[in-house]
Tab-separated table of C-alpha atoms and ligand atoms in Angstrom:
chain	number	residue	atom	x	y	z
I	1	GLU	CA	-9.564	-23.340	7.053
I	2	LYS	CA	-5.912	-22.452	6.637
I	3	ALA	CA	-5.875	-24.692	3.558
I	4	GLY	CA	-2.586	-26.304	4.518
I	5	TYR	CA	-0.821	-23.061	5.394
I	6	LYS	CA	0.761	-22.588	8.816
I	7	HIS	CA	-0.936	-19.217	9.321
I	8	PHE	CA	-3.862	-17.295	7.882
I	9	MET	CA	-1.439	-14.547	6.936
I	10	ALA	CA	0.530	-16.932	4.697
I	11	LYS	CA	-2.688	-18.117	3.084
I	12	GLU	CA	-3.898	-14.566	2.543
I	13	ILE	CA	-0.598	-13.462	1.018
I	14	ALA	CA	-0.715	-16.432	-1.360
I	15	GLU	CA	-4.341	-15.739	-2.310
I	16	GLN	CA	-3.539	-12.338	-3.758
I	17	PRO	CA	-3.281	-13.312	-7.432
I	18	VAL	CA	-6.730	-14.910	-7.187
I	19	VAL	CA	-8.542	-12.143	-5.303
I	20	LEU	CA	-6.884	-9.467	-7.402
I	21	GLY	CA	-8.176	-11.391	-10.417
I	22	ASP	CA	-11.691	-11.238	-8.921
I	23	ALA	CA	-11.404	-7.491	-8.397
I	24	LEU	CA	-10.076	-7.055	-11.933
I	25	ARG	CA	-13.008	-8.989	-13.390
I	26	HIS	CA	-15.351	-6.680	-11.494
I	27	TYR	CA	-13.706	-3.325	-12.175
I	28	LEU	CA	-12.097	-4.031	-15.556
I	29	PRO	CA	-14.448	-6.471	-17.303
I	30	ASN	CA	-13.383	-7.001	-20.933
I	31	GLY	CA	-10.476	-4.720	-20.270
I	32	GLN	CA	-12.740	-1.655	-19.859
I	33	LEU	CA	-13.191	0.438	-16.722
I	34	ASN	CA	-16.403	-0.360	-14.880
I	35	LEU	CA	-17.197	2.001	-12.009
I	36	PRO	CA	-20.566	3.339	-10.784
I	37	GLU	CA	-22.148	6.121	-12.907
I	38	GLY	CA	-22.281	8.517	-9.987
I	39	LEU	CA	-18.544	8.418	-9.594
I	40	ASP	CA	-17.851	11.324	-11.942
I	41	PHE	CA	-14.651	13.225	-11.207
I	42	THR	CA	-15.093	15.861	-13.946
I	43	ASP	CA	-15.998	18.925	-11.912
I	44	LEU	CA	-14.084	18.309	-8.738
I	45	ASP	CA	-11.613	20.676	-7.140
I	46	ARG	CA	-10.224	18.138	-4.732
I	47	LEU	CA	-10.311	14.651	-3.279
I	48	THR	CA	-9.860	13.786	0.372
I	49	LEU	CA	-8.872	10.263	1.359
I	50	VAL	CA	-9.169	9.205	4.986
I	51	ALA	CA	-8.294	5.892	6.672
I	52	CYS	CA	-6.201	4.236	9.410
I	53	GLY	CA	-3.169	1.958	9.385
I	54	THR	CA	-2.590	-0.073	6.263
I	55	ALA	CA	-5.689	1.394	4.603
I	56	PHE	CA	-4.134	4.841	5.130
I	57	TYR	CA	-0.998	3.698	3.307
I	58	ALA	CA	-3.171	2.538	0.418
I	59	CYS	CA	-4.603	6.092	0.337
I	60	SER	CA	-1.069	7.498	0.460
I	61	VAL	CA	-0.091	5.510	-2.648
I	62	ALA	CA	-3.309	6.552	-4.389
I	63	LYS	CA	-2.545	10.232	-3.812
I	64	TYR	CA	0.356	9.898	-6.275
I	65	TRP	CA	-1.963	8.241	-8.791
I	66	PHE	CA	-4.808	10.765	-8.560
I	67	GLU	CA	-2.411	13.676	-8.846
I	68	GLN	CA	-0.310	12.265	-11.685
I	69	LEU	CA	-2.947	10.475	-13.730
I	70	ALA	CA	-5.883	12.830	-13.218
I	71	GLY	CA	-4.310	16.159	-12.241
I	72	LEU	CA	-6.625	16.158	-9.259
I	73	PRO	CA	-5.385	17.712	-5.981
I	74	CYS	CA	-5.607	15.067	-3.317
I	75	GLU	CA	-5.474	15.369	0.467
I	76	ILE	CA	-4.833	12.369	2.677
I	77	ASP	CA	-5.126	12.043	6.422
I	78	VAL	CA	-5.340	9.481	9.180
I	79	ALA	CA	-8.891	9.421	10.491
I	80	SER	CA	-7.949	10.055	14.135
I	81	GLU	CA	-6.376	13.395	13.150
I	82	PHE	CA	-8.811	14.368	10.437
I	83	ARG	CA	-11.941	14.035	12.564
I	84	TYR	CA	-10.769	16.300	15.392
I	85	ARG	CA	-9.087	18.792	13.064
I	86	GLU	CA	-12.473	19.476	11.492
I	87	PRO	CA	-10.892	20.762	8.278
I	88	PRO	CA	-12.772	22.954	5.796
I	89	MET	CA	-13.994	20.819	2.882
I	90	PRO	CA	-14.635	22.219	-0.620
I	91	LYS	CA	-18.173	21.444	-1.768
I	92	ARG	CA	-16.888	20.324	-5.160
I	93	SER	CA	-14.998	17.399	-3.707
I	94	PHE	CA	-15.371	13.712	-2.902
I	95	ALA	CA	-14.361	12.293	0.455
I	96	ILE	CA	-13.163	8.693	0.164
I	97	PHE	CA	-13.003	6.363	3.173
I	98	VAL	CA	-10.910	3.213	2.885
I	99	SER	CA	-11.418	0.438	5.422
I	100	GLN	CA	-11.088	-3.332	5.296
I	101	SER	CA	-13.601	-3.906	8.096
I	102	GLY	CA	-15.772	-0.880	7.398
I	103	GLU	CA	-16.167	-0.533	11.173
I	104	THR	CA	-13.089	1.428	12.278
I	105	ALA	CA	-14.407	3.993	14.767
I	106	ASP	CA	-12.257	6.943	13.731
I	107	THR	CA	-12.858	6.380	10.013
I	108	LEU	CA	-16.607	6.173	10.612
I	109	ALA	CA	-16.536	9.414	12.620
I	110	ALA	CA	-14.562	11.114	9.836
I	111	LEU	CA	-17.205	9.998	7.339
I	112	ARG	CA	-20.017	11.387	9.503
I	113	TYR	CA	-18.189	14.697	9.680
I	114	CYS	CA	-18.026	14.899	5.849
I	115	HIS	CA	-21.611	13.928	4.980
I	116	GLU	CA	-23.099	17.392	4.563
I	117	LEU	CA	-19.915	19.102	3.420
I	118	VAL	CA	-18.849	17.344	0.223
I	119	ALA	CA	-20.511	16.433	-3.079
I	120	LYS	CA	-20.209	12.693	-2.387
I	121	THR	CA	-18.868	10.303	0.196
I	122	VAL	CA	-17.325	7.110	-1.182
I	123	ALA	CA	-16.461	3.910	0.701
I	124	VAL	CA	-13.769	1.462	-0.392
I	125	VAL	CA	-14.447	-1.513	1.871
I	126	ASN	CA	-14.061	-5.265	2.127
I	127	VAL	CA	-17.248	-5.843	4.130
I	128	PRO	CA	-20.149	-4.593	1.989
I	129	THR	CA	-22.657	-4.708	4.865
I	130	SER	CA	-20.429	-2.645	7.180
I	131	SER	CA	-21.336	0.698	8.751
I	132	ILE	CA	-18.968	2.661	6.505
I	133	ALA	CA	-20.337	0.971	3.370
I	134	ARG	CA	-23.928	1.668	4.429
I	135	GLU	CA	-23.395	5.297	5.354
I	136	CYS	CA	-21.509	6.390	2.229
I	137	ASP	CA	-23.234	7.625	-0.938
I	138	ILE	CA	-21.279	5.114	-3.025
I	139	ALA	CA	-19.665	1.905	-1.751
I	140	LEU	CA	-17.032	0.062	-3.774
I	141	PRO	CA	-16.250	-3.490	-2.591
I	142	ILE	CA	-12.603	-4.536	-2.771
I	143	LEU	CA	-13.567	-8.224	-3.149
I	144	ALA	CA	-10.622	-9.562	-1.146
I	145	GLY	CA	-12.721	-12.197	0.639
I	146	VAL	CA	-12.588	-12.690	4.408
I	147	GLU	CA	-9.287	-11.538	5.876
I	148	VAL	CA	-8.516	-13.244	9.199
I	149	GLY	CA	-4.891	-12.324	9.928
I	150	VAL	CA	-4.601	-9.147	11.995
I	151	ALA	CA	-1.888	-7.986	9.616
I	152	SER	CA	-3.703	-6.774	6.532
I	153	THR	CA	-2.292	-8.183	3.293
I	154	LYS	CA	-4.717	-9.084	0.518
I	155	ALA	CA	-7.035	-6.252	1.561
I	156	PHE	CA	-4.176	-3.792	0.964
I	157	THR	CA	-3.485	-4.912	-2.607
I	158	CYS	CA	-7.205	-5.071	-3.426
I	159	GLN	CA	-7.674	-1.569	-1.981
I	160	LEU	CA	-4.856	-0.422	-4.260
I	161	LEU	CA	-6.487	-2.064	-7.261
I	162	VAL	CA	-9.829	-0.319	-6.663
I	163	LEU	CA	-8.083	3.009	-6.068
I	164	ALA	CA	-6.080	2.471	-9.280
I	165	ALA	CA	-9.292	1.945	-11.258
I	166	MET	CA	-10.706	5.113	-9.663
I	167	ALA	CA	-7.601	7.134	-10.519
I	168	LEU	CA	-7.808	5.988	-14.149
I	169	LYS	CA	-11.521	6.868	-14.275
I	170	ALA	CA	-10.662	10.287	-12.853
I	171	GLY	CA	-7.994	10.691	-15.539
I	172	VAL	CA	-10.508	9.840	-18.264
I	173	ASP	CA	-13.277	12.061	-16.836
I	174	ARG	CA	-10.926	15.022	-16.625
I	175	GLY	CA	-9.358	14.493	-20.062
I	176	HIS	CA	-5.986	13.918	-18.446
I	177	ILE	CA	-5.246	10.500	-19.927
I	178	ALA	CA	-4.839	9.852	-23.660
I	179	PRO	CA	-6.788	6.771	-24.864
I	180	ALA	CA	-3.587	4.919	-25.832
I	181	ASP	CA	-2.118	5.516	-22.383
I	182	LEU	CA	-5.321	4.303	-20.767
I	183	ASP	CA	-5.099	1.044	-22.713
I	184	GLU	CA	-1.537	0.566	-21.598
I	185	HIS	CA	-2.441	1.125	-17.949
I	186	LEU	CA	-5.364	-1.294	-18.160
I	187	THR	CA	-3.150	-3.931	-19.763
I	188	THR	CA	-0.621	-3.561	-16.946
I	189	LEU	CA	-3.268	-3.860	-14.235
I	190	ARG	CA	-4.648	-6.994	-15.841
I	191	ALA	CA	-1.168	-8.521	-15.888
I	192	LEU	CA	-0.718	-8.038	-12.129
I	193	PRO	CA	-2.032	-11.427	-10.912
I	194	GLY	CA	0.514	-13.186	-13.134
I	195	LEU	CA	3.327	-10.893	-11.982
I	196	MET	CA	2.300	-11.497	-8.381
I	197	ASN	CA	2.605	-15.223	-8.860
I	198	THR	CA	6.177	-14.643	-9.980
I	199	ALA	CA	6.813	-12.398	-6.961
I	200	LEU	CA	5.452	-15.127	-4.652
I	201	GLY	CA	8.180	-17.358	-6.083
I	202	CYS	CA	10.669	-15.392	-3.933
I	203	SER	CA	9.258	-16.970	-0.761
I	204	GLU	CA	12.109	-19.404	-0.139
I	205	GLN	CA	14.734	-16.764	-0.730
I	206	ILE	CA	12.932	-14.416	1.644
I	207	GLU	CA	12.654	-17.127	4.292
I	208	LYS	CA	16.475	-17.351	4.308
I	209	LEU	CA	16.965	-13.573	4.454
I	210	ALA	CA	14.516	-13.423	7.348
I	211	GLU	CA	16.935	-15.373	9.571
I	212	ARG	CA	19.257	-12.362	9.498
I	213	LEU	CA	16.452	-9.802	9.760
I	214	ALA	CA	15.084	-11.564	12.843
I	215	GLU	CA	18.324	-10.690	14.669
I	216	ALA	CA	18.065	-6.959	13.985
I	217	GLN	CA	16.956	-4.394	16.543
I	218	ASP	CA	15.955	-1.829	13.945
I	219	ILE	CA	15.178	-2.063	10.251
I	220	LEU	CA	14.659	0.766	7.773
I	221	PHE	CA	12.586	0.722	4.592
I	222	LEU	CA	13.271	3.279	1.849
I	223	GLY	CA	11.241	4.231	-1.203
I	224	ARG	CA	10.567	7.172	-3.495
I	225	GLY	CA	7.394	8.388	-5.191
I	226	PRO	CA	4.553	5.874	-4.756
I	227	MET	CA	7.099	3.456	-3.288
I	228	PHE	CA	7.520	5.754	-0.268
I	229	PRO	CA	4.129	4.844	1.244
I	230	LEU	CA	4.933	1.221	0.458
I	231	ALA	CA	8.069	1.628	2.590
I	232	LEU	CA	5.802	2.842	5.409
I	233	GLU	CA	3.533	-0.156	4.904
I	234	GLY	CA	6.493	-2.575	4.874
I	235	ALA	CA	7.697	-1.129	8.177
I	236	LEU	CA	4.229	-1.291	9.753
I	237	LYS	CA	3.793	-4.918	8.690
I	238	LEU	CA	7.178	-5.881	10.099
I	239	LYS	CA	6.722	-4.131	13.428
I	240	GLU	CA	3.221	-5.385	14.081
I	241	ILE	CA	4.000	-9.076	13.714
I	242	SER	CA	7.748	-9.419	14.424
I	243	TYR	CA	7.924	-6.696	17.130
I	244	ILE	CA	11.135	-5.408	15.560
I	245	HIS	CA	11.376	-1.649	15.435
I	246	ALA	CA	11.053	-0.577	11.814
I	247	GLU	CA	10.639	2.775	10.067
I	248	GLY	CA	9.826	3.722	6.525
I	249	TYR	CA	11.383	6.829	5.006
I	250	ALA	CA	11.265	8.666	1.734
I	251	SER	CA	14.721	7.951	0.271
I	252	GLY	CA	15.447	11.638	-0.131
I	253	GLU	CA	14.786	12.281	3.569
I	254	LEU	CA	17.600	10.002	4.671
I	255	LYS	CA	20.209	12.692	4.873
I	256	HIS	CA	17.873	14.920	6.872
I	257	GLY	CA	18.242	12.784	9.964
I	258	PRO	CA	17.746	9.021	9.770
I	259	ILE	CA	21.154	8.390	8.198
I	260	ALA	CA	22.554	8.954	11.699
I	261	LEU	CA	21.069	5.558	12.644
I	262	ILE	CA	23.002	3.604	10.027
I	263	ASP	CA	25.724	1.179	11.045
I	264	ARG	CA	26.518	-2.493	10.449
I	265	SER	CA	23.649	-3.612	12.652
I	266	VAL	CA	20.851	-1.892	10.719
I	267	PRO	CA	19.432	-3.669	7.683
I	268	VAL	CA	18.015	-1.242	5.120
I	269	ILE	CA	15.416	-2.504	2.685
I	270	VAL	CA	15.314	-0.463	-0.507
I	271	LEU	CA	12.154	-0.733	-2.626
I	272	ALA	CA	13.309	0.554	-5.986
I	273	PRO	CA	11.843	-0.478	-9.334
I	274	HIS	CA	13.839	0.788	-12.307
I	275	ASP	CA	11.679	3.896	-12.778
I	276	ARG	CA	12.498	7.499	-13.588
I	277	LEU	CA	13.654	8.166	-10.011
I	278	PHE	CA	15.777	5.025	-9.770
I	279	ASP	CA	19.162	6.757	-9.973
I	280	LYS	CA	18.243	9.115	-7.173
I	281	THR	CA	17.242	6.227	-4.930
I	282	VAL	CA	20.442	4.371	-5.794
I	283	SER	CA	22.548	7.321	-4.711
I	284	ASN	CA	20.695	7.304	-1.348
I	285	MET	CA	21.374	3.576	-1.128
I	286	GLN	CA	25.069	4.155	-1.750
I	287	GLU	CA	25.132	6.633	1.123
I	288	VAL	CA	23.817	3.836	3.333
I	289	MET	CA	26.424	1.359	2.093
I	290	ALA	CA	29.218	3.898	2.623
I	291	ARG	CA	28.215	3.830	6.315
I	292	HIS	CA	28.256	-0.002	6.368
I	293	GLY	CA	24.483	-0.372	6.369
I	294	GLU	CA	23.367	-3.776	5.080
I	295	VAL	CA	21.202	-3.148	2.030
I	296	LEU	CA	18.552	-5.490	0.716
I	297	LEU	CA	17.714	-4.120	-2.731
I	298	ILE	CA	14.346	-5.112	-4.188
I	299	SER	CA	14.177	-4.179	-7.850
I	300	ASP	CA	13.626	-5.566	-11.344
I	301	GLY	CA	16.211	-7.092	-13.690
I	302	LYS	CA	17.321	-3.709	-15.049
I	303	GLY	CA	17.632	-2.194	-11.589
I	304	LEU	CA	19.592	-5.133	-10.193
I	305	ALA	CA	21.945	-5.166	-13.183
I	306	ALA	CA	22.689	-1.488	-12.556
I	307	ALA	CA	22.958	-1.336	-8.776
I	308	SER	CA	23.535	-4.665	-6.991
I	309	ASP	CA	27.221	-4.049	-6.234
I	310	GLY	CA	27.938	-3.784	-2.540
I	311	THR	CA	24.481	-4.826	-1.397
I	312	TRP	CA	23.963	-7.500	1.270
I	313	ALA	CA	21.213	-9.177	-0.775
I	314	THR	CA	18.850	-8.601	-3.670
I	315	LEU	CA	15.364	-9.754	-4.629
I	316	LYS	CA	14.253	-9.725	-8.224
I	317	MET	CA	10.748	-8.607	-9.107
I	318	PRO	CA	9.256	-8.730	-12.592
I	319	SER	CA	9.296	-5.320	-14.244
I	320	VAL	CA	6.022	-3.417	-14.112
I	321	ALA	CA	4.954	-0.081	-15.613
I	322	GLU	CA	5.867	2.829	-13.395
I	323	PRO	CA	2.935	3.908	-11.245
I	324	TRP	CA	1.712	0.398	-10.404
I	325	ALA	CA	4.839	-1.081	-8.821
I	326	PRO	CA	3.542	-0.658	-5.218
I	327	ILE	CA	0.838	-3.274	-5.871
I	328	LEU	CA	3.450	-5.847	-6.887
I	329	TYR	CA	6.154	-4.903	-4.361
I	330	ALA	CA	3.626	-5.285	-1.539
I	331	VAL	CA	4.210	-9.034	-1.903
I	332	PRO	CA	7.920	-9.137	-0.925
I	333	ALA	CA	7.243	-6.560	1.820
I	334	GLN	CA	4.557	-8.838	3.291
I	335	LEU	CA	6.692	-11.975	2.933
I	336	LEU	CA	9.647	-10.302	4.663
I	337	ALA	CA	7.446	-9.407	7.632
I	338	TYR	CA	5.873	-12.858	7.669
I	339	TYR	CA	9.055	-14.931	7.598
I	340	THR	CA	10.825	-12.635	10.060
I	341	ALA	CA	7.943	-13.106	12.502
I	342	VAL	CA	8.004	-16.872	11.921
I	343	ALA	CA	11.771	-16.909	12.572
I	344	LYS	CA	11.144	-15.044	15.829
I	345	GLY	CA	8.331	-17.393	16.799
I	346	THR	CA	5.716	-14.699	17.407
I	347	ASP	CA	1.963	-15.205	17.158
I	348	VAL	CA	1.684	-14.156	13.512
I	349	ASP	CA	-2.098	-14.124	13.135
I	350	GLN	CA	-2.840	-12.658	16.574
I	351	PRO	CA	0.029	-10.303	17.414
I	352	ARG	CA	0.101	-8.940	20.944
I	353	ASN	CA	-1.909	-5.811	21.779
I	354	LEU	CA	-3.655	-5.677	18.397
I	355	ALA	CA	-7.228	-6.301	17.252
I	356	LYS	CA	-8.414	-7.003	13.723
I	357	SER	CA	-10.998	-4.273	13.863
I	358	VAL	CA	-10.502	-1.145	15.977
I	359	THR	CA	-14.019	-0.112	16.957
I	360	VAL	CA	-12.926	2.087	19.876
I	361	GLU	CA	-11.414	5.551	19.501
L	401	M6R	O1	-10.496	-2.249	8.976
L	401	M6R	P1	-9.634	-1.067	8.611
L	401	M6R	O2	-9.043	-1.175	7.250
L	401	M6R	O3	-10.343	0.242	8.805
L	401	M6R	O4	-8.438	-1.115	9.656
L	401	M6R	C1	-7.459	-0.123	9.655
L	401	M6R	C2	-6.275	-0.526	10.475
L	401	M6R	O5	-6.659	-0.814	11.807
L	401	M6R	C3	-5.546	-1.752	9.902
L	401	M6R	O6	-5.159	-1.559	8.584
L	401	M6R	C4	-4.291	-2.093	10.739
L	401	M6R	O7	-3.341	-1.079	10.604
L	401	M6R	C5	-3.715	-3.450	10.332
L	401	M6R	N1	-3.435	-4.246	11.501
L	401	M6R	C6	-2.477	-3.339	9.516
L	401	M6R	O8	-1.937	-4.567	9.154
């Protein structure tokens, strides 16, 4: 069932252009947004997004999208904190629960807490028959297909795609997006499977870089804006399957502490598309290089032309319109974790101490 791949994770990473295409056909048929009628963001004061692990990082990316594209205040929290905090919830709000399995105990408990408090509960799930899907007012399938590897990959990018469609719908409902801008965003989203195929072409290069990464004790991931949560996701992926200690930081936080960790032995992976914050991220990257940190810069052609000097290595991604880069850059982040784990000889699909679905608190 691994279709010739050595691990399910490799197969699931490679499947992303196809499953993303399926999700696009569902949510953007004929290039138009297609979301359930009841999902009307017009009169909301707030959104709350709750999840665990990788699904939480998808929510963290989406927060940038809902705020920027729809002007909608957006709270995010990990379910294990949210449920016991028992936060006040505005009635004019939606609570959105993101879960691959739809069975994560803390996320389900958070949903049950919200039922009577908010206007609508919304599930973004891979398993449409799951508890979370059944108990929410509206359930949106991510259409990733069965995900076997404990490390979530294709579910993450499909979660992002569904959340992107929701953020655009929110922007339209609230009159925050001009029609021409909407068209541009939809065109970019529809181009993603093709761009992902190009990104997957970096596999061999990444396999070579992973030989060095596999020797590291600690690895840092840096990103800004919506690339910050992707840095967190890259670090989570790497630590769960390669057992190397990894942390993600917002680039601008570096000088508030983590820069003390930098020396020749610490690879630093910088996720930096050539966007409006690029120069700021590059100056953080230069601070790392000045302390002999080994930088792997992942950027597009423009970014690499401007900032490759002094880096240990670079990876070239196709360029992609600003807010959507995390969907594309998930691919090299996943491949880096995968090949580093393979180089270390760990059990990639069944990493120690982890379960695919966490149904205990
Ligand atoms: O099934 P869920 O999406 O609710 O699972 C949430 C987390 O347990 C999950 O994303 C976990 O962090 C993965 N192992 C990450 O790769």
